[in-house]
XYZ file of C-alpha atoms in Angstrom:
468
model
C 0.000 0.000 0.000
C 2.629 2.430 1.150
C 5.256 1.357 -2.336
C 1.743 2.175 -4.199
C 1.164 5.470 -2.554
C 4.432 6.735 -3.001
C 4.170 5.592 -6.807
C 1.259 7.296 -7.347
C 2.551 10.851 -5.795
C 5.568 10.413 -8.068
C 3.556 8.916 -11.032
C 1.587 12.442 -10.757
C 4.651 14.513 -9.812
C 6.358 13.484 -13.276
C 3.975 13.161 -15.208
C 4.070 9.065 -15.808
C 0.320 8.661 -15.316
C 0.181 7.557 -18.802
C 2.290 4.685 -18.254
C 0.645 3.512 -15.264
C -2.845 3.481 -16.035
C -1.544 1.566 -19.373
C 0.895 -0.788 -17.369
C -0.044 -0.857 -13.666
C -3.704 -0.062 -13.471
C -4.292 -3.719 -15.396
C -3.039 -5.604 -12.980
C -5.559 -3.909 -10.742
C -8.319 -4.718 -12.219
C -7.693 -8.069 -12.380
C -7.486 -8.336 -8.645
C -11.093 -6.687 -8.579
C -12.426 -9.339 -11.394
C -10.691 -12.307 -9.114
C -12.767 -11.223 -6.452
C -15.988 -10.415 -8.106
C -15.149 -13.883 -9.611
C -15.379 -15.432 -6.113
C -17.518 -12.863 -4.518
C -21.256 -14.336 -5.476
C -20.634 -18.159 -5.181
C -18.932 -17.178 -2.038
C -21.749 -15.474 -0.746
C -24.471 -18.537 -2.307
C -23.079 -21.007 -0.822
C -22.353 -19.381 2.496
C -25.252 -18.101 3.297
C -27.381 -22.223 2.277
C -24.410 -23.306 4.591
C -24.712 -20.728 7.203
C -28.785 -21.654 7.565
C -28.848 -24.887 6.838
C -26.042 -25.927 9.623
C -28.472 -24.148 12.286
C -30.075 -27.465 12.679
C -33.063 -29.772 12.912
C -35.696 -26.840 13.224
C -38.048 -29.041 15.414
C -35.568 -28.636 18.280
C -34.580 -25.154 17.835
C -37.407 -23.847 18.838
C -37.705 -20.496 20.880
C -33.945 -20.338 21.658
C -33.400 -20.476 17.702
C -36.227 -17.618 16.633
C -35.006 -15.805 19.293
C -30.864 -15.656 18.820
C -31.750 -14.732 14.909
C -34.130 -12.244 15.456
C -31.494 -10.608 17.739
C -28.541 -10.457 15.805
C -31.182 -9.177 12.975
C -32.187 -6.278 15.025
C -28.442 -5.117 16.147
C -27.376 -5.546 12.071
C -29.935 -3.003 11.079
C -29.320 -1.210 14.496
C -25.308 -0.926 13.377
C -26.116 -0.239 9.628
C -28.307 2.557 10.770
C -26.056 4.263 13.086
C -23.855 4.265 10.168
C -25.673 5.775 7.473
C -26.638 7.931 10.568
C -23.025 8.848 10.959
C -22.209 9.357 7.079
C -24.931 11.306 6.235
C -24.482 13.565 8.965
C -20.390 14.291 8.895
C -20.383 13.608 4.923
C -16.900 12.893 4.562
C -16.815 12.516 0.985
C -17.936 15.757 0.742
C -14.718 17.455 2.490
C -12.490 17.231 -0.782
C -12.125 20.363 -3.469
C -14.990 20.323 -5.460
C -13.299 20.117 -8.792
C -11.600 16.497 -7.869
C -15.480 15.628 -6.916
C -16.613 16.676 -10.595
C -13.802 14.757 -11.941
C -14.931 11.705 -9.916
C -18.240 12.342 -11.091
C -17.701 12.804 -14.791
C -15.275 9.261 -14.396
C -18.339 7.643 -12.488
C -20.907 8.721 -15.537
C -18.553 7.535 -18.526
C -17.855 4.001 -16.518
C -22.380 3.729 -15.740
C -22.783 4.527 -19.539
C -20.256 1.878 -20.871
C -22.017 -0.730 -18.298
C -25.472 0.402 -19.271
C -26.490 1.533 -15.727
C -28.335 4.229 -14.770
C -27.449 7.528 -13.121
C -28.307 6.674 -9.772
C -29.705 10.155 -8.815
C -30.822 11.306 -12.476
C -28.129 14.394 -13.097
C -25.680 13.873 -16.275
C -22.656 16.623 -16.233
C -22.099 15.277 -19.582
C -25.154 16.977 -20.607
C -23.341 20.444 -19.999
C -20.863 21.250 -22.806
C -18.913 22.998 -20.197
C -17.846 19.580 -18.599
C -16.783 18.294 -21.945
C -13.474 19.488 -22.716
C -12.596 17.813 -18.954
C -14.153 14.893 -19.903
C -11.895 14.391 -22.952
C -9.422 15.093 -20.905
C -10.417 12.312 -18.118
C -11.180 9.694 -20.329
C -9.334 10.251 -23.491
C -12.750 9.382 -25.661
C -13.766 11.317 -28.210
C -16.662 13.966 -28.890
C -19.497 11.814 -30.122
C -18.454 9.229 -27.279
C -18.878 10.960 -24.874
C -22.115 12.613 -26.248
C -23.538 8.729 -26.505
C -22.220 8.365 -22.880
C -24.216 11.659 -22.070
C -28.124 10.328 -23.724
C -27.838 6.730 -23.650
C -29.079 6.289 -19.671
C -31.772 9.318 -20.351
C -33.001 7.218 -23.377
C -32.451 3.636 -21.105
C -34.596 4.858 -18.721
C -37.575 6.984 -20.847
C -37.588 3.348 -22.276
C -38.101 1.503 -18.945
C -40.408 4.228 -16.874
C -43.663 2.785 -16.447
C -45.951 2.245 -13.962
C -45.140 -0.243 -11.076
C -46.569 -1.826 -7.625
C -45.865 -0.410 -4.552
C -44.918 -4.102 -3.623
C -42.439 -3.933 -6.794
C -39.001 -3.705 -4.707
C -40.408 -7.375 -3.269
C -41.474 -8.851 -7.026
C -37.909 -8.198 -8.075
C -36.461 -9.722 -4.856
C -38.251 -13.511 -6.037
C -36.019 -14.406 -9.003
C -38.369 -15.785 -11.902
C -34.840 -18.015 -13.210
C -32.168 -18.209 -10.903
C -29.128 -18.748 -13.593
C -29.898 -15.451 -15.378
C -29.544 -14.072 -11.620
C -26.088 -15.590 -11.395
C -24.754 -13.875 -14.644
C -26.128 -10.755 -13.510
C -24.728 -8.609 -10.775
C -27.541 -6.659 -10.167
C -29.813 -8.723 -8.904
C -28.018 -9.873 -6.060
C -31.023 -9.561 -3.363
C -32.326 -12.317 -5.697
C -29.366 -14.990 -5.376
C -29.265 -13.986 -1.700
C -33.472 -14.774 -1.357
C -32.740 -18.007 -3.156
C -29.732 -18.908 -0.964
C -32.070 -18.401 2.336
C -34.618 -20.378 0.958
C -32.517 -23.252 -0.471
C -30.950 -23.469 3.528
C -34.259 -23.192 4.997
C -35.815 -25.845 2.900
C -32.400 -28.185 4.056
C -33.762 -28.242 7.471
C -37.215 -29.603 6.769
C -36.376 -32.703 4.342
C -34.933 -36.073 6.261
C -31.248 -35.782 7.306
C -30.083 -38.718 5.260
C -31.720 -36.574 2.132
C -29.795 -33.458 3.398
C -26.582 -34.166 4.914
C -25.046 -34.916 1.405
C -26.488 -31.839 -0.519
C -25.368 -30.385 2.641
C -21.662 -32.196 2.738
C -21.563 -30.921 -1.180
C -22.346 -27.095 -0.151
C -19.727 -27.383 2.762
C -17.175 -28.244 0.576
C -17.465 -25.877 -2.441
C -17.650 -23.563 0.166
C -14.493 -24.321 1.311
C -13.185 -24.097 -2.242
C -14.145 -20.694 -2.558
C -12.995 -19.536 0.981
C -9.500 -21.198 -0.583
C -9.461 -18.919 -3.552
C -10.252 -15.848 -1.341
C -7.166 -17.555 0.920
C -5.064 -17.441 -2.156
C -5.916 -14.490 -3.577
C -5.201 -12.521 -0.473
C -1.939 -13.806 -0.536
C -0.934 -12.118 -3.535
C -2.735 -9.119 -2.324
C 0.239 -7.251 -1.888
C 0.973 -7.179 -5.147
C -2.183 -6.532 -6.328
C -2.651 -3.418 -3.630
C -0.034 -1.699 -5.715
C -1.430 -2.150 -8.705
C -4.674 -0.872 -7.551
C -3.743 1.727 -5.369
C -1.181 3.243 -8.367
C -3.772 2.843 -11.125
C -6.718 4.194 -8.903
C -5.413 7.390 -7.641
C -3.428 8.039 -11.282
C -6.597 8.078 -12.660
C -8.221 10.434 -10.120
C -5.537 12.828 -10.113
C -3.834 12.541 -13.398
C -0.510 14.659 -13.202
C -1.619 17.114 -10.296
C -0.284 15.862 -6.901
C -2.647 18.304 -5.401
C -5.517 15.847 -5.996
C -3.785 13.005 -3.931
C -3.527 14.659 -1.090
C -7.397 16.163 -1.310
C -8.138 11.545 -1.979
C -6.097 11.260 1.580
C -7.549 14.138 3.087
C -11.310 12.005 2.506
C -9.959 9.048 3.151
C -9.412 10.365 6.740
C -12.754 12.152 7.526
C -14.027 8.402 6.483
C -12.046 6.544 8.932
C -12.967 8.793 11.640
C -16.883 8.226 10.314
C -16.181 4.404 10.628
C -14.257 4.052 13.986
C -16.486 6.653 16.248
C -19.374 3.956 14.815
C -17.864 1.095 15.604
C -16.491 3.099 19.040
C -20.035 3.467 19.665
C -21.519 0.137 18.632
C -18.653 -1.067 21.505
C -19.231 1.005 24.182
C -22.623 2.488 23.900
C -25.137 0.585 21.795
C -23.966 -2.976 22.842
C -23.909 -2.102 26.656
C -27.421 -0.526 26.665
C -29.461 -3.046 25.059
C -27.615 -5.604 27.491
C -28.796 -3.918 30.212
C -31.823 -3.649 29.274
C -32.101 -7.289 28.926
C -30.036 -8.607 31.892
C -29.521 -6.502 35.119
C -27.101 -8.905 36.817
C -24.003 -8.024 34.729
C -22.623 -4.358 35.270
C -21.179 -1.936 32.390
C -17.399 -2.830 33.985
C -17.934 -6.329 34.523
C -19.007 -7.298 31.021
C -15.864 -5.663 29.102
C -13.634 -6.875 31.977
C -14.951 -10.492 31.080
C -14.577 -10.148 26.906
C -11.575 -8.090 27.639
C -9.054 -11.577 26.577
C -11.044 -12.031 23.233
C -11.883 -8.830 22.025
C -7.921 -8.441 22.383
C -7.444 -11.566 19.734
C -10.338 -10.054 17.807
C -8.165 -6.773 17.343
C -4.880 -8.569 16.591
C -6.301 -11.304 14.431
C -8.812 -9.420 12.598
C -11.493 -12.877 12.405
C -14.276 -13.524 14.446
C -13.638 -17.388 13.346
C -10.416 -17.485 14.693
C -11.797 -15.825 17.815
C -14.070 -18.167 18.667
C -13.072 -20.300 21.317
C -11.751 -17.560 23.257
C -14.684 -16.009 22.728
C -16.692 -19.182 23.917
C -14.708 -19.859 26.594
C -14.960 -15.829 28.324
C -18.916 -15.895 27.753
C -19.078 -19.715 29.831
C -16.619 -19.132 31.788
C -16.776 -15.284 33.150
C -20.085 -14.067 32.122
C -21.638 -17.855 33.572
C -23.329 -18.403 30.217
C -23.918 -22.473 30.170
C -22.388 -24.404 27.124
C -25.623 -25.252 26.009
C -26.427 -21.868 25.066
C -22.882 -20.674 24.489
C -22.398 -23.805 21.668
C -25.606 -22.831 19.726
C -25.486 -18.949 19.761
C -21.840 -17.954 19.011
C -21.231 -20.327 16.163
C -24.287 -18.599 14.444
C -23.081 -15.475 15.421
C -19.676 -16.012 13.930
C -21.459 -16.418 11.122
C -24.444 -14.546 10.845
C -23.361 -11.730 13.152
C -21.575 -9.291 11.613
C -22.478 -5.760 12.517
C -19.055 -4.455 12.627
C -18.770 -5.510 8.766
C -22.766 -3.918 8.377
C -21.243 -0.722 9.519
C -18.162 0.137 7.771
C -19.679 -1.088 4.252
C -22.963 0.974 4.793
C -20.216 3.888 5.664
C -18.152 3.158 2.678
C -20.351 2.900 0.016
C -22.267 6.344 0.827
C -18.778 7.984 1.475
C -17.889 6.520 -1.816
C -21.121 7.944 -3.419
C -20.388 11.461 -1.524
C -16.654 11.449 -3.247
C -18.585 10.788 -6.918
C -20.939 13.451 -6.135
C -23.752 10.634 -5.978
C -26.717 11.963 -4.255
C -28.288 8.559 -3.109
C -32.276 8.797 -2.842
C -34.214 7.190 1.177
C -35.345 4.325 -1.276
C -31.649 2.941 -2.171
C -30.413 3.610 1.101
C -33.168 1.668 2.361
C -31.541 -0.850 -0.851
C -28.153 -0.556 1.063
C -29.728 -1.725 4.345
C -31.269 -4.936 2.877
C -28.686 -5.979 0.599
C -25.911 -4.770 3.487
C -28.174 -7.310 6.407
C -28.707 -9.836 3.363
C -25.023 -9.889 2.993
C -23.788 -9.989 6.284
C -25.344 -13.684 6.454
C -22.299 -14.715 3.618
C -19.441 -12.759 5.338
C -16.991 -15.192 5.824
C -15.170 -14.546 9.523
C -11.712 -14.570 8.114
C -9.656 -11.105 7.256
C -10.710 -8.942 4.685
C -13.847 -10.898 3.948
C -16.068 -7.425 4.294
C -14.347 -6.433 1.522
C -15.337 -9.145 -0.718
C -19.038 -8.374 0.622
C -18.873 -4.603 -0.345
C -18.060 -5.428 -3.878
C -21.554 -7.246 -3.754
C -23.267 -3.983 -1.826
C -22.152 -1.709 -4.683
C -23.138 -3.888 -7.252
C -26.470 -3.674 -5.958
C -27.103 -0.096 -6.430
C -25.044 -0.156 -9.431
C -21.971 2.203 -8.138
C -18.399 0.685 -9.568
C -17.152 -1.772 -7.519
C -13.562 -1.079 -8.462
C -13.913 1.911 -6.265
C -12.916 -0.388 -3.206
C -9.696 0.403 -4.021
C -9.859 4.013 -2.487
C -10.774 2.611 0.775
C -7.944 -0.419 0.384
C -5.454 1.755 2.203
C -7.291 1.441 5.686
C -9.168 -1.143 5.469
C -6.803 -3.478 7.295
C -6.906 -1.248 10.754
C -10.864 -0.848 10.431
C -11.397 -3.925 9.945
C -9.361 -4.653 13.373
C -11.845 -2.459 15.161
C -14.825 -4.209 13.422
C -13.797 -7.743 14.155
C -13.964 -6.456 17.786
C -17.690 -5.054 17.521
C -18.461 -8.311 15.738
C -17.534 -10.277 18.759
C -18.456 -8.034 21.753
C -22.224 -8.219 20.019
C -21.753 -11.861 19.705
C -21.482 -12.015 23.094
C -23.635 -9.752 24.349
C -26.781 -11.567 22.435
C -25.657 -15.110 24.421
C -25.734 -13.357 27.266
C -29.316 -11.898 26.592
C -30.498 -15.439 25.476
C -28.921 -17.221 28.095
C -30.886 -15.132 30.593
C -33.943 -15.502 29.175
C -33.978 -19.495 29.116
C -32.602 -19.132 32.952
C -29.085 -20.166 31.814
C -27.200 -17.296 33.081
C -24.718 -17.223 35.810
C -22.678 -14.299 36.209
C -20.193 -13.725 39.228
C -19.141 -10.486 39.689
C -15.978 -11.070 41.571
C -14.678 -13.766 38.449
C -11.039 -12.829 37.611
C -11.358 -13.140 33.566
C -7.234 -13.901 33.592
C -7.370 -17.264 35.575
C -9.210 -18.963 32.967
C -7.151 -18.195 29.794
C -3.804 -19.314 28.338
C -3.228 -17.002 25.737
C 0.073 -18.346 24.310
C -1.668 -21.745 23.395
């Protein structure tokens, strides 16, 4: 990230933007193709694993309805705080307005050659005063960009018509699932179809389901592989991505990467004081709401050894068992409870991930000078919750996930790569919120089936073994 930064501030300095948008920037966008690639069989099969391995639904019962309902209320609970948050400080609103045009005019040339529409109906390349900046962005010629400037007005005097009030829940049913697949848009529907293939698992006989099931497991694990492997040439990648990305923003003035830096900051700040006050504030109330017995101090001085790992590992998965073992041991939670709940929640849970995505992709929107209508953030909240149910709890998975969430309001998923830079210490901080509300909602459940036995005067470092 940092060999890419300092590439792009000298790419712009002498004037070699040229060469690496032609020679760099490629290698980029391969990276971003290798993880769309992944990015919706990932989330398929994740999410029919993720509700089919909840169990025999005959013995869930009230403990079951009640752990997912839950962790459904504190996702929308974190996704709302953070378009709260974004809409409020608009960070990608704090950069010079001309680099925001830029973006803009970049964003409308790249929607026209995908045949999306303008998300909030404006076209700059309507204006002939944008035009000679235009040419300049894009290197296409007059008549191109004049296409580029009528082709979504014409797309979409084509396609208004009258529709339902119940048409945003028609288009989540898919009428044929493969055209779904080949289509990135319709995401919501492949996510629909992945709940209901998991749910319908649970009520055929187990001898019928365990293969299908065995078969899911295992692709999944294939695809969790090629995120594995991927990642590992990340590094390389990052370059590429960073250099191309911010080359093409800022062309050969310098000035513009430090105004891309400049937002890049007001976002993280947008992202942590969430997730800061998912931790400390949201998390803490709604547990003592539910359960009385367990004081403010008490609860973060039992998590205190795995929201630690959770910071330095940056997966709730590899969390786990720490996380299992300070909710049974120090907050008295039995096993019984502590074995159903946090599994899911590794899983399921992920309102840490909810957060920064809803952040990002409105921040990213802000930069583009995107004015996003109450109806497709309402789009981002869905898909965002949907979502969260196929975030892999491994490093960096969000990521893969936000590709999907842009996709879904049909904003350029290459545009990840502005965030790339911190991503890696955000997503420290989220893995944290992830777990503290895992553990928080066994601690609620396990009080209400009378399953709860918290001691106060518990020393949370006898337990734990750290080095092992």
């Amino acid at each position: 990230m940092i060999l890419g930064i300092i590439w792009a501030l000298l790419s712009s300095t002498l004037g070699w933007s040229a060469f690496t948008i032609n020679w760099i920037d490629p290698f980029g966008t391969i990276f971003i193709n290798l993880l769309k690639l992944i990015a919706v069989p990932l989330v398929l099969f994740s999410i029919i694993s993720g509700v089919a391995n909840i169990g025999d639904p005959a013995s869930l019962g009230r403990m079951g309805g009640k752990t997912l309902l839950i962790y459904l209320i504190t996702t929308v609970m974190a996704i709302s705080l953070g378009l709260l948050l974004v809409n409020t400080i608009k960070p990608g609103k704090l950069i010079d307005q001309q680099s925001r045009i830029d973006n803009r005019i970049s964003y409308e040339i790249w929607a026209s050659s995908q045949g999306y529409q303008i998300k909030d109906g404006i076209n700059y390349l309507q204006d002939p005063a944008f035009f000679e900046r235009a040419q300049e962005i894009s290197k296409l010629s007059h008549a191109e960009l004049k296409e580029a400037s009528v082709s979504d007005k014409l797309e979409k005097a084509n396609k208004r018509k009258e529709t339902s009030p119940l048409q945003p829940l028609v288009d989540i049913v898919p009428d044929n699932f493969f055209y779904s697949l080949s289509n990135n848009g319709l995401m919501l529907q492949i996510i629909f179809f992945a709940i209901f293939f998991g749910v319908c698992l649970l009520f055929i006989p187990n001898d019928k389901s365990q293969p299908v099931l065995n078969l899911v497991d295992g692709i999944n694990e294939v695809f969790l592989k090629m995120v594995d492997l991927v990642m590992q040439a990340a590094p390389f990648f990052v370059f590429a991505l960073l250099a191309g990305v911010v080359s093409k923003m800022a062309g050969d003035d310098i000035g513009k990467v430090i105004e891309i830096f400049k937002g890049l900051s007001w976002y993280s700040l947008t992202v942590l004081i969430g997730l800061l006050l998912m931790i400390f504030i949201v998390y803490p109330s709604i547990l003592k709401g539910f359960v009385k017995k367990i004081p403010y101090t008490g609860f973060f001085k039992a998590m205190s050894p795995a929201q630690t790992l959770a910071f330095s590992t940056s997966s709730s998965a590899a969390t786990l068992p720490v996380t299992m073992e300070c909710v049974e041991q120090n907050l008295g939670v039995d096993k019984k409870v502590s074995s159903f709940v946090l599994p899911i929640g590794a899983t399921v849970n992920m309102d840490g991930t909810s957060l920064y995505q809803a952040v990002a992709v409105i921040f990213l929107a802000q930069l583009h000078m995107i004015d996003l209508t109450f109806g497709q953030q309402l789009t981002i909240v869905l898909t965002t919750t949907l979502a969260s149910i196929g975030s892999a709890a491994v490093p960096s998975a969000g990521l893969v996930m936000l590709i999907i969430v842009l996709d879904s309001v049909g904003l350029n998923p290459a545009w990840i790569a502005i965030i790339f830079p911190v991503d890696r210490i955000l997503d420290m901080f989220r893995t944290v919120v992830n777990v503290t509300g895992d553990a928080t909602v066994c601690s609620i459940i396990a009080d209400g089936e009378n399953m709860l036995d918290y001691h106060a005067d518990k020393d949370p470092t006898e337990t734990f073994d750290l080095d092992s």
